[in-house]
mmCIF file of C-alpha atoms in Angstrom:
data_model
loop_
_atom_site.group_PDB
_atom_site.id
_atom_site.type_symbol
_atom_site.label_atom_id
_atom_site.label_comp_id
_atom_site.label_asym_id
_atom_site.label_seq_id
_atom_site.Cartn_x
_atom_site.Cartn_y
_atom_site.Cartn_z
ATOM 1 C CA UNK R 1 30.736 62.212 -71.065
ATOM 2 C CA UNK R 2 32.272 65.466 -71.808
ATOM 3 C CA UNK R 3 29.449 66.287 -75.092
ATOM 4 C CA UNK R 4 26.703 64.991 -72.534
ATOM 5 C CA UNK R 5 28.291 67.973 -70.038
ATOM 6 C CA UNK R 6 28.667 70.829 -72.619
ATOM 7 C CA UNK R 7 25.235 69.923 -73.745
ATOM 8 C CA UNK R 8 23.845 70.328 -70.608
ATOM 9 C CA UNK R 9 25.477 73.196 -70.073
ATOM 10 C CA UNK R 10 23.903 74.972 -73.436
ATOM 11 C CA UNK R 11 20.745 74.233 -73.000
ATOM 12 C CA UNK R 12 21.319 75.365 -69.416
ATOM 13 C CA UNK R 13 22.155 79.028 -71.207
ATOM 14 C CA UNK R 14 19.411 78.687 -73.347
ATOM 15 C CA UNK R 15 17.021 78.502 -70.686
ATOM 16 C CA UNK R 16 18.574 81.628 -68.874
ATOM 17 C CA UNK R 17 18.542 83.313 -72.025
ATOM 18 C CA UNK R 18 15.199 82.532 -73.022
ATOM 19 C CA UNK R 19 13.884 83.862 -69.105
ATOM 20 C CA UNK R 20 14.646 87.302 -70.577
ATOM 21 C CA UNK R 21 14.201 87.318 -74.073
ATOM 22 C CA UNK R 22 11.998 84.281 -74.912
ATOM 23 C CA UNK R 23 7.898 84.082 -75.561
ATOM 24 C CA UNK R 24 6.497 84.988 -72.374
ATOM 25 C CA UNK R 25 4.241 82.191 -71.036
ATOM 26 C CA UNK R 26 2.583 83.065 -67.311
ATOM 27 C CA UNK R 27 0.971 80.254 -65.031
ATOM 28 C CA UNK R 28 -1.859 81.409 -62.714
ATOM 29 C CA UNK R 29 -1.801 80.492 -59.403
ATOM 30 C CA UNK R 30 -4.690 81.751 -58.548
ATOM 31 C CA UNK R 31 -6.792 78.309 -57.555
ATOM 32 C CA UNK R 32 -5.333 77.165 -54.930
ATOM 33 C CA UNK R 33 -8.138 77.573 -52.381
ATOM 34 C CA UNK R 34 -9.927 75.809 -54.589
ATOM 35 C CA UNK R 35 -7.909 72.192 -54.811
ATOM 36 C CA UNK R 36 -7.363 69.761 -52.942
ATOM 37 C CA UNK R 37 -3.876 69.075 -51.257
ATOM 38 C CA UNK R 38 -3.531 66.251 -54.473
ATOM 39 C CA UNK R 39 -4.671 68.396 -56.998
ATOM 40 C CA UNK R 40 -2.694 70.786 -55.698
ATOM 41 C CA UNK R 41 0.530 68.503 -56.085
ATOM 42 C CA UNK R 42 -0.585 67.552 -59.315
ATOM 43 C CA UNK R 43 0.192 71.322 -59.988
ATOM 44 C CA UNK R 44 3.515 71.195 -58.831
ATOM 45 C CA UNK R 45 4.620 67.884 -60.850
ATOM 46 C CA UNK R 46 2.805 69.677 -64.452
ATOM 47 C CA UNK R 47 5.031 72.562 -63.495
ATOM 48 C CA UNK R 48 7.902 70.278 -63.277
ATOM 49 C CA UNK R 49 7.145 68.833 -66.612
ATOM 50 C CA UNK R 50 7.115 72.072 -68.012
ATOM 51 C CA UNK R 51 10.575 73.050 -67.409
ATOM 52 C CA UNK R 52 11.314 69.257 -68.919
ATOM 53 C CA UNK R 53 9.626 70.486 -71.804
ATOM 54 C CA UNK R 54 11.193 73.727 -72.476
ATOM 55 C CA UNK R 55 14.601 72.090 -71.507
ATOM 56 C CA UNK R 56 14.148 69.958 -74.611
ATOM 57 C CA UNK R 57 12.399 72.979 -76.372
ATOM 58 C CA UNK R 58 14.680 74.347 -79.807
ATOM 59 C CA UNK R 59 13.469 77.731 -78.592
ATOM 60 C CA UNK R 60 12.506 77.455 -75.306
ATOM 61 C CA UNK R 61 10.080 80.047 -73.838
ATOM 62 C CA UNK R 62 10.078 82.401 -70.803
ATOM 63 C CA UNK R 63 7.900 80.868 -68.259
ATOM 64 C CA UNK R 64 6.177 82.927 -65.130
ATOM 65 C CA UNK R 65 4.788 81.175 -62.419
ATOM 66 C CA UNK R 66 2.109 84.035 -60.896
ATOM 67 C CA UNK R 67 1.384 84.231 -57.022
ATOM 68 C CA UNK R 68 3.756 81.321 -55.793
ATOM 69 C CA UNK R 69 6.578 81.456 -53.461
ATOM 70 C CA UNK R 70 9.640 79.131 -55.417
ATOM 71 C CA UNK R 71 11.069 78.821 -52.138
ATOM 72 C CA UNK R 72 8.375 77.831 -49.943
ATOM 73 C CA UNK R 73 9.330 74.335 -48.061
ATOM 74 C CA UNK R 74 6.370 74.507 -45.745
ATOM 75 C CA UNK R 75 2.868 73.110 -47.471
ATOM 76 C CA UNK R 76 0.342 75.767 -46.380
ATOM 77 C CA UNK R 77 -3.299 75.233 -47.768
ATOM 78 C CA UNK R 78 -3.123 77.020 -50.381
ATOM 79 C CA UNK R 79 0.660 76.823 -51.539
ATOM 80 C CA UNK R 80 2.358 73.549 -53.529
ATOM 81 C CA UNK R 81 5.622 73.003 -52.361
ATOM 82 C CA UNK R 82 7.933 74.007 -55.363
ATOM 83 C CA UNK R 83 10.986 73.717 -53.107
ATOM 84 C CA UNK R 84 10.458 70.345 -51.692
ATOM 85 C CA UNK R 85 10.118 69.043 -55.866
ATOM 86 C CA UNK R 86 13.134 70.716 -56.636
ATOM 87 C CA UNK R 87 11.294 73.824 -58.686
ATOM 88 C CA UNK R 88 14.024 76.488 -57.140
ATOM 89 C CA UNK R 89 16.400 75.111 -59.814
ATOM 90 C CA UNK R 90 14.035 75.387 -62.654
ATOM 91 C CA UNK R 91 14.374 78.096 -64.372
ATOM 92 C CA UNK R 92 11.526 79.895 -64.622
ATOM 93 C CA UNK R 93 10.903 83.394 -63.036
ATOM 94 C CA UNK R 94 8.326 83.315 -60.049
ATOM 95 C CA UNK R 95 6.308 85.753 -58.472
ATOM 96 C CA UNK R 96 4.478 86.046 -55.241
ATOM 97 C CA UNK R 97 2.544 88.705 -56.550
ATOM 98 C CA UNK R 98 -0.727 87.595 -58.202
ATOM 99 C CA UNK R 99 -0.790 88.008 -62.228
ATOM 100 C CA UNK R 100 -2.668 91.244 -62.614
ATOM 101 C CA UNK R 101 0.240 93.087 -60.557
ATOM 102 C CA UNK R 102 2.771 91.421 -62.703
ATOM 103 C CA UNK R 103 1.680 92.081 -65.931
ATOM 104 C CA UNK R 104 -0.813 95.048 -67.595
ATOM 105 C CA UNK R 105 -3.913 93.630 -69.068
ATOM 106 C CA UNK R 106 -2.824 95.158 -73.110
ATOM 107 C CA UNK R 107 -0.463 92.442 -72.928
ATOM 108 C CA UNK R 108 -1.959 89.203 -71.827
ATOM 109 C CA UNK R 109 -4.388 86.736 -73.394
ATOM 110 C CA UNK R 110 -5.746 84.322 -71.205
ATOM 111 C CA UNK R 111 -6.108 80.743 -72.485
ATOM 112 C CA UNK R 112 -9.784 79.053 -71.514
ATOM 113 C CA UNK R 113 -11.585 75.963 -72.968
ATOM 114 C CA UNK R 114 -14.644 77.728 -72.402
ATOM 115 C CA UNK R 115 -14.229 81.087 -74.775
ATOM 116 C CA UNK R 116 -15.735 81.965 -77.768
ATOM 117 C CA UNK R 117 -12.861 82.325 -79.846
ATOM 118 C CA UNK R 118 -10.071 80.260 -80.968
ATOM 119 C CA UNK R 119 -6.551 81.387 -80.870
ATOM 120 C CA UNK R 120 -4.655 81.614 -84.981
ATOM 121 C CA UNK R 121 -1.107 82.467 -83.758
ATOM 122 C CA UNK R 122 1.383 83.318 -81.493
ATOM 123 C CA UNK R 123 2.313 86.683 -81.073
ATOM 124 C CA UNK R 124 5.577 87.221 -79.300
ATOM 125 C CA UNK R 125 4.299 90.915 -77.902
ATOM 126 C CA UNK R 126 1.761 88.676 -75.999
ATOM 127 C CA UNK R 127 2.205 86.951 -72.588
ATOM 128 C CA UNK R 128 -0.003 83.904 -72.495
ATOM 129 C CA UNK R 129 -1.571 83.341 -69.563
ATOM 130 C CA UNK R 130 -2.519 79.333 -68.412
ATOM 131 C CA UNK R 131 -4.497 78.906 -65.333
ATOM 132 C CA UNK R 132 -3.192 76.885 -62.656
ATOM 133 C CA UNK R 133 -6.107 74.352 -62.921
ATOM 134 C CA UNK R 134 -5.520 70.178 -62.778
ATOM 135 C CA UNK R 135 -8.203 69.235 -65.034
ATOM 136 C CA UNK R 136 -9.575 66.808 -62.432
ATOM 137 C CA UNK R 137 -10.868 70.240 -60.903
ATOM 138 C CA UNK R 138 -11.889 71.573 -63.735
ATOM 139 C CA UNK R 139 -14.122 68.643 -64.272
ATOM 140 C CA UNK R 140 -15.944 68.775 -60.822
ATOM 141 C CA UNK R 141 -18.890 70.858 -61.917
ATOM 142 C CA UNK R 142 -20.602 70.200 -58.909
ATOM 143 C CA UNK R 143 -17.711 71.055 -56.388
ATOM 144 C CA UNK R 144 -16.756 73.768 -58.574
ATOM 145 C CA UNK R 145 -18.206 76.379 -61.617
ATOM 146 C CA UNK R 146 -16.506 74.870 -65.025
ATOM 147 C CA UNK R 147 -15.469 78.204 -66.895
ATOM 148 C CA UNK R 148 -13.062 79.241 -64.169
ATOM 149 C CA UNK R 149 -10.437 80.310 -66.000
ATOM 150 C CA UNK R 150 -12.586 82.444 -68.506
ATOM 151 C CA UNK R 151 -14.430 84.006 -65.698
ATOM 152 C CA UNK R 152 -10.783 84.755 -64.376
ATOM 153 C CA UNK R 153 -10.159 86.510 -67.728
ATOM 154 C CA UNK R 154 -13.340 88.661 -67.515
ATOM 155 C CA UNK R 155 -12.232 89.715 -64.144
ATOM 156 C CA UNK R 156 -8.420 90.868 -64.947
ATOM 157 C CA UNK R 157 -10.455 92.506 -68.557
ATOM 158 C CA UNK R 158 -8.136 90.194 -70.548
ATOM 159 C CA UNK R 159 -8.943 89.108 -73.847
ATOM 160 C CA UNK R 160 -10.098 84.835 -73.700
ATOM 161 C CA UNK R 161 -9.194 82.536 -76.134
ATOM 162 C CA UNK R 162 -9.612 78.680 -76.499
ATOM 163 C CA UNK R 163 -7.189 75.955 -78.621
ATOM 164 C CA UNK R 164 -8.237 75.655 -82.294
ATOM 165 C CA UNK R 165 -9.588 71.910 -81.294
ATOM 166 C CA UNK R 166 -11.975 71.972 -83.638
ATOM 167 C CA UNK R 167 -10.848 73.831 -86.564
ATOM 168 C CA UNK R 168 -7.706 71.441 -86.807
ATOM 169 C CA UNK R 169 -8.392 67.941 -84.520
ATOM 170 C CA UNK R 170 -11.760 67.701 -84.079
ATOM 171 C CA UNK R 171 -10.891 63.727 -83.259
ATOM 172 C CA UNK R 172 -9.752 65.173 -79.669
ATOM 173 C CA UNK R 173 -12.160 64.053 -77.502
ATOM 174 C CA UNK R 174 -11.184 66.733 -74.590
ATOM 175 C CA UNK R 175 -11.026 70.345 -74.725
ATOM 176 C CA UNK R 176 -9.213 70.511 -71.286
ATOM 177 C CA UNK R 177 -5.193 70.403 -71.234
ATOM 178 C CA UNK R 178 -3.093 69.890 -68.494
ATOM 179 C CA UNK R 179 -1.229 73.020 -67.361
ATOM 180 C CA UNK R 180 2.239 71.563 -68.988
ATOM 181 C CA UNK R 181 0.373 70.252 -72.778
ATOM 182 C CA UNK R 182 -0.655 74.000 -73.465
ATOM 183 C CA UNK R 183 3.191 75.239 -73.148
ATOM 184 C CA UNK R 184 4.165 72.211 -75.376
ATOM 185 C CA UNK R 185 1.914 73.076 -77.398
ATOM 186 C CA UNK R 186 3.015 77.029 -77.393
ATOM 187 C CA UNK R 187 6.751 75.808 -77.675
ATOM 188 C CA UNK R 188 5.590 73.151 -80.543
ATOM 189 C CA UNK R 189 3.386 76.354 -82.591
ATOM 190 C CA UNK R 190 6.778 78.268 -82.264
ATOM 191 C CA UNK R 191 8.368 75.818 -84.211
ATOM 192 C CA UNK R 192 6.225 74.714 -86.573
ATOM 193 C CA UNK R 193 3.666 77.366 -87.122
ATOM 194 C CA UNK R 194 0.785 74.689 -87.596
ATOM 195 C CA UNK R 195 -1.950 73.894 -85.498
ATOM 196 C CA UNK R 196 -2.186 70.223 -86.652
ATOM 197 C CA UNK R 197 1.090 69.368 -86.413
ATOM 198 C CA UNK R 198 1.493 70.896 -82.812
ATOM 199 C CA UNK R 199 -2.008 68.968 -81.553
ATOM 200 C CA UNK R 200 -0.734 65.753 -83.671
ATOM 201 C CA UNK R 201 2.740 65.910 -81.120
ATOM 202 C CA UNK R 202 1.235 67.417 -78.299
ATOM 203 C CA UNK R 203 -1.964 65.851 -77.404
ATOM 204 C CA UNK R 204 -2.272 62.693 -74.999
ATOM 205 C CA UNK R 205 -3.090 59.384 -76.366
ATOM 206 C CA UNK R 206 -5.909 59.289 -73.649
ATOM 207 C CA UNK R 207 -7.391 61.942 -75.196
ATOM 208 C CA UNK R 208 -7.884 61.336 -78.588
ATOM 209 C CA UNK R 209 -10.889 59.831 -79.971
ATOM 210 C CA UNK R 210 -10.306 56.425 -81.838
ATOM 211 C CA UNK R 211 -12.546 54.889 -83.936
ATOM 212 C CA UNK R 212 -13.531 52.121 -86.309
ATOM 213 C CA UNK R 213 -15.693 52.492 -89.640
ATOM 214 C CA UNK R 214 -18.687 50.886 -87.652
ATOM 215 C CA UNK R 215 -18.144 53.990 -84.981
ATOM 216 C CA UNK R 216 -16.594 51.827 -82.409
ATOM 217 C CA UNK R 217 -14.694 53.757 -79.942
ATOM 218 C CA UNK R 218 -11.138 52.250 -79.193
ATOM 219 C CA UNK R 219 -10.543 54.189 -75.661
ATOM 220 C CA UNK R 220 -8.703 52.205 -74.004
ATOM 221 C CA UNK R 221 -9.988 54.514 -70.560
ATOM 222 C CA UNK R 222 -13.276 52.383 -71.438
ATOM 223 C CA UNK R 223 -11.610 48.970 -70.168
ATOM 224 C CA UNK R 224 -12.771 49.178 -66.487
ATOM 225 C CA UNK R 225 -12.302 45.536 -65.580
ATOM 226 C CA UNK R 226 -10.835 41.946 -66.394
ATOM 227 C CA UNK R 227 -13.993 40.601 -67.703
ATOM 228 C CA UNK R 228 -14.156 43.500 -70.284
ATOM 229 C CA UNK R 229 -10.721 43.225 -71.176
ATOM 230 C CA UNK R 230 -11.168 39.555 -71.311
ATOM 231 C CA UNK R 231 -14.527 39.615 -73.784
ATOM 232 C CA UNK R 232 -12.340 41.937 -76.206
ATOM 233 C CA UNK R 233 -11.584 40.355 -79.362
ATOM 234 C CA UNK R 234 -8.167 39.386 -80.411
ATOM 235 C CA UNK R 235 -8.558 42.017 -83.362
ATOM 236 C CA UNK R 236 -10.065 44.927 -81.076
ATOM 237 C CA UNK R 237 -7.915 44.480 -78.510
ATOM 238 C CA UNK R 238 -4.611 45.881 -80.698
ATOM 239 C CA UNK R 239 -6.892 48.759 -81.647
ATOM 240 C CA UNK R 240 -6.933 50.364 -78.355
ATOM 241 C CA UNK R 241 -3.338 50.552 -78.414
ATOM 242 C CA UNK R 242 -2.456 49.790 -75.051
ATOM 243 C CA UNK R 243 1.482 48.691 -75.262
ATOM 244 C CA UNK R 244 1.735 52.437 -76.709
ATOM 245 C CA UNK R 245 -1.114 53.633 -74.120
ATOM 246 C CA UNK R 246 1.678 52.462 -71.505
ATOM 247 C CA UNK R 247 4.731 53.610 -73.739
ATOM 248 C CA UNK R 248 3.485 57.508 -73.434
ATOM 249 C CA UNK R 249 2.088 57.122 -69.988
ATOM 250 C CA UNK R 250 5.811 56.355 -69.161
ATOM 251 C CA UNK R 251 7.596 58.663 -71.393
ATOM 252 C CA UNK R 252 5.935 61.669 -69.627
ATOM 253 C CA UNK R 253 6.120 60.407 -65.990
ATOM 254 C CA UNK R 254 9.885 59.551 -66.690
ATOM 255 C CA UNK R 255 9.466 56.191 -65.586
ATOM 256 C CA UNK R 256 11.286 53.016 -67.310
ATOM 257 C CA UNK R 257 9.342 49.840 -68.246
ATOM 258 C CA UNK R 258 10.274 46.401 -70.528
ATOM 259 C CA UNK R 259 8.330 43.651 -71.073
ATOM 260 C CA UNK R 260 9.120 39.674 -70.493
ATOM 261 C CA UNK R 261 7.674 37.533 -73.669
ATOM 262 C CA UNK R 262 8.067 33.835 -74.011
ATOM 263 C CA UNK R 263 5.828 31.782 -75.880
ATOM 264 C CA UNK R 264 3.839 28.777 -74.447
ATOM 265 C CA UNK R 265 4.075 25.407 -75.745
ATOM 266 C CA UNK R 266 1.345 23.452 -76.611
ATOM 267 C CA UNK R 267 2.297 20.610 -74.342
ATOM 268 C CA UNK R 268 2.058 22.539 -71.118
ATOM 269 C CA UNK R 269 -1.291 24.050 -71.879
ATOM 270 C CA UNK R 270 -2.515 21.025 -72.445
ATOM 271 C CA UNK R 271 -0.928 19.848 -68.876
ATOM 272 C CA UNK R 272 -2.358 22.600 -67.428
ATOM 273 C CA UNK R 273 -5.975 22.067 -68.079
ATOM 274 C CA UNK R 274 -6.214 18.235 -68.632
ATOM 275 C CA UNK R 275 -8.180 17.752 -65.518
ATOM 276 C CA UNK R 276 -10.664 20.824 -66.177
ATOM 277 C CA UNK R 277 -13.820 20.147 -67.659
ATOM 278 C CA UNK R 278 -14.257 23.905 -69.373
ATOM 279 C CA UNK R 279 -11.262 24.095 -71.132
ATOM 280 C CA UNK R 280 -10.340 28.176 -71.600
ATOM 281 C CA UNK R 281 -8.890 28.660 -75.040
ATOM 282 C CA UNK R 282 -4.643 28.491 -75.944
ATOM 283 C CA UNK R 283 -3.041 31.528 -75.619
ATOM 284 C CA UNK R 284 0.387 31.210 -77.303
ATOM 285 C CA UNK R 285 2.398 33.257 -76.198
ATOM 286 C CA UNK R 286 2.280 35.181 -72.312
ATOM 287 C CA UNK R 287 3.741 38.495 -71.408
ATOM 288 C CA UNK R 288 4.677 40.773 -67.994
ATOM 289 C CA UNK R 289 5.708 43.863 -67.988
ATOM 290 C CA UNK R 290 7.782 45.679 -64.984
ATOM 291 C CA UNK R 291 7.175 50.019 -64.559
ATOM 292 C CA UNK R 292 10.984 50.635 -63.005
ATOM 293 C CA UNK R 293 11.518 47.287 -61.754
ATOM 294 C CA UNK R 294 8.551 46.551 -60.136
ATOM 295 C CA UNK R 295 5.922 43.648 -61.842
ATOM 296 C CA UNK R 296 3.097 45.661 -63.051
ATOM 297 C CA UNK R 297 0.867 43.243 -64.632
ATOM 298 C CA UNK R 298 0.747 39.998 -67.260
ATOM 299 C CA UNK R 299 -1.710 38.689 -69.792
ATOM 300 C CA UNK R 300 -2.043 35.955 -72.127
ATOM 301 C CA UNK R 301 -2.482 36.375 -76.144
ATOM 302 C CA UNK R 302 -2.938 34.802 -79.564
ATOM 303 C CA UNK R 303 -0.368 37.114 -80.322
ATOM 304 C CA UNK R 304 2.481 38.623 -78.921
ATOM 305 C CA UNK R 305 1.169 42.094 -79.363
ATOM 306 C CA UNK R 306 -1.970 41.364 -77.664
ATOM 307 C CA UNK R 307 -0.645 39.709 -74.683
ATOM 308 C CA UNK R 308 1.676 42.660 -73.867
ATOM 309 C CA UNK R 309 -2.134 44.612 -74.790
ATOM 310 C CA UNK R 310 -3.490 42.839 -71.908
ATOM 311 C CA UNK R 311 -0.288 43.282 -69.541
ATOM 312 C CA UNK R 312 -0.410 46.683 -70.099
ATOM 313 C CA UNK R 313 -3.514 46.772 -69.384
ATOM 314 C CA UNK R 314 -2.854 46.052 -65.749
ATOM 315 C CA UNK R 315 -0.326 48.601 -65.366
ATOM 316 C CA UNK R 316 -1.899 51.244 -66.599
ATOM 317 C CA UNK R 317 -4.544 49.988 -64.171
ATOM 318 C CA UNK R 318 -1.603 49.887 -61.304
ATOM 319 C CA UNK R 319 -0.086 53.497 -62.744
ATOM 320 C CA UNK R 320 -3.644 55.143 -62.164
ATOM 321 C CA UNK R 321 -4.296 55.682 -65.568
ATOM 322 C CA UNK R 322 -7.057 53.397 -65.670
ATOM 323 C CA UNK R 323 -9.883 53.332 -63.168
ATOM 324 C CA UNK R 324 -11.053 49.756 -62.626
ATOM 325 C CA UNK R 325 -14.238 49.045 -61.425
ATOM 326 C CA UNK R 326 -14.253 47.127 -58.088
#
């Protein structure tokens, strides 16, 4: 008990240390009018995971939240409630002024999906700006223009720059990162100084594009219903890697999950379809999996692994993670 406390307590310093003296990273709040009250929360909780990530971080970096109010309780239009989350703890260094009177245009570089160039290093004179986007919104090209945040960047006469997707994992199928994935990604580069190591950490399952030698894409975001899942081979099914789909899903959102397994005898299959004429085929073994105590979702399998495919299927499904077709 007493490490676990003096642990806490120096990463605690780090952090505080790292406010003044660490890579700067700024976070533009300059969308707000232009998100919904959930995309706007989804804001909040990315900015939440970013302080989990630089608590964790070996060298943590100095993170500036740009034209937001840490202390704000209220939920105006156009402000997330940081206090209400628990974000006046984090720390992080907010402003209520917006980003071009906090920091001189020579020093920034403004991250965008949409610029020319790709970004080769870090360099610690630099503050690195990240637009307050959910990439829901960014993906609304009809409610809303899709090179935002490298229009922004023309506008403050800040250098653009995109991620090095392509030079280094062109098998990402998405050039759009959440707001807290680009400072892991920062805090990763730091460490490692290598592009494909930082995207091979960083980057969401859901993103990545997974395929077999006959082109097949294994994304699992492609199940939209039972009957799909259902006509999936018990080979393809373990290639869209759902158990681990459901592993990272809950590893980011902090959330715990197990899974129940027993195996089926042959004898009470055969009970339990005696008086059907079609009979469906014997799965051996069943699985159920509960998402912090709650029953998420069960399937049946040849195999262990696929049943708990197939049950996490349904939570992902329950989670959000998957939309399912009505």
């Amino acid at each position: 008990m007493e490490k676990q406390k003096a642990e806490g307590l120096q990463k605690k310093a780090k952090l505080v240390e790292a406010m003044t003296t660490g890579q700067r990273v700024a976070i533009d709040i300059h969308y707000q009018d232009q998100m919904n009250t959930k995309e706007q929360f989804s804001v909040v909780r990315q900015l939440g995971l970013c302080h989990k990530a630089n608590k964790e971080a070996k060298e943590p970096v100095s993170i500036h939240v740009c034209g937001a109010d840490r202390n704000e309780t209220q939920t105006p239009e156009t402000t997330p409630p940081i206090k209400a989350t628990g974000g006046d703890k984090w720390p992080m260094t907010f402003h209520k002024e917006d980003l071009k009177d906090v920091f001189s245009a020579d020093e920034m570089v403004y991250f965008s999906p949409d610029a020319p160039d790709p970004i080769s290093t870090i360099d610690p004179s630099k503050v690195y700006v990240i637009g307050g986007l959910v990439d829901r919104s960014i993906a609304k090209v009809s409610r809303k223009p899709s090179n935002q945040s490298y229009d922004r960047a023309k506008e403050l006469g800040v250098p653009s720059v995109r991620l090095p997707l392509a030079e280094f994992y062109p098998e990402c199928q998405h050039r759009v990162m959440n707001i807290n994935t680009i400072v892991e990604m920062i805090i990763a580069f730091k460490e490692t100084n290598d592009w494909k190591t930082t995207f091979e950490r960083c980057i969401p399952l859901r993103k990545k594009k997974v395929e077999d030698e006959t082109g097949h894409s294994f994304d699992y975001h492609s199940i939209h219903s039972v009957k799909e899942l259902e006509s999936i081979s018990e080979y393809r099914i373990n290639r869209f890697q759902l158990k681990h789909a459901l592993h990272i899903y809950c590893q980011k959102h902090q959330l715990d999950y197990e899974f129940e397994n027993r195996e089926i005898p042959y004898e009470e299959y055969e009970q339990e379809v005696k008086e059907q004429e079609e009979k469906p085929p014997y799965f051996r073994f069943h699985a159920k999996v509960k998402v912090d105590g709650k029953m998420m979702g069960e399937g049946k399998g040849k195999s262990q692994r696929s049943a708990q495919g197939k049950a996490a299927w349904y939570a992902l499904v329950e989670l959000g993670d998957i939309e399912k077709n009505a």
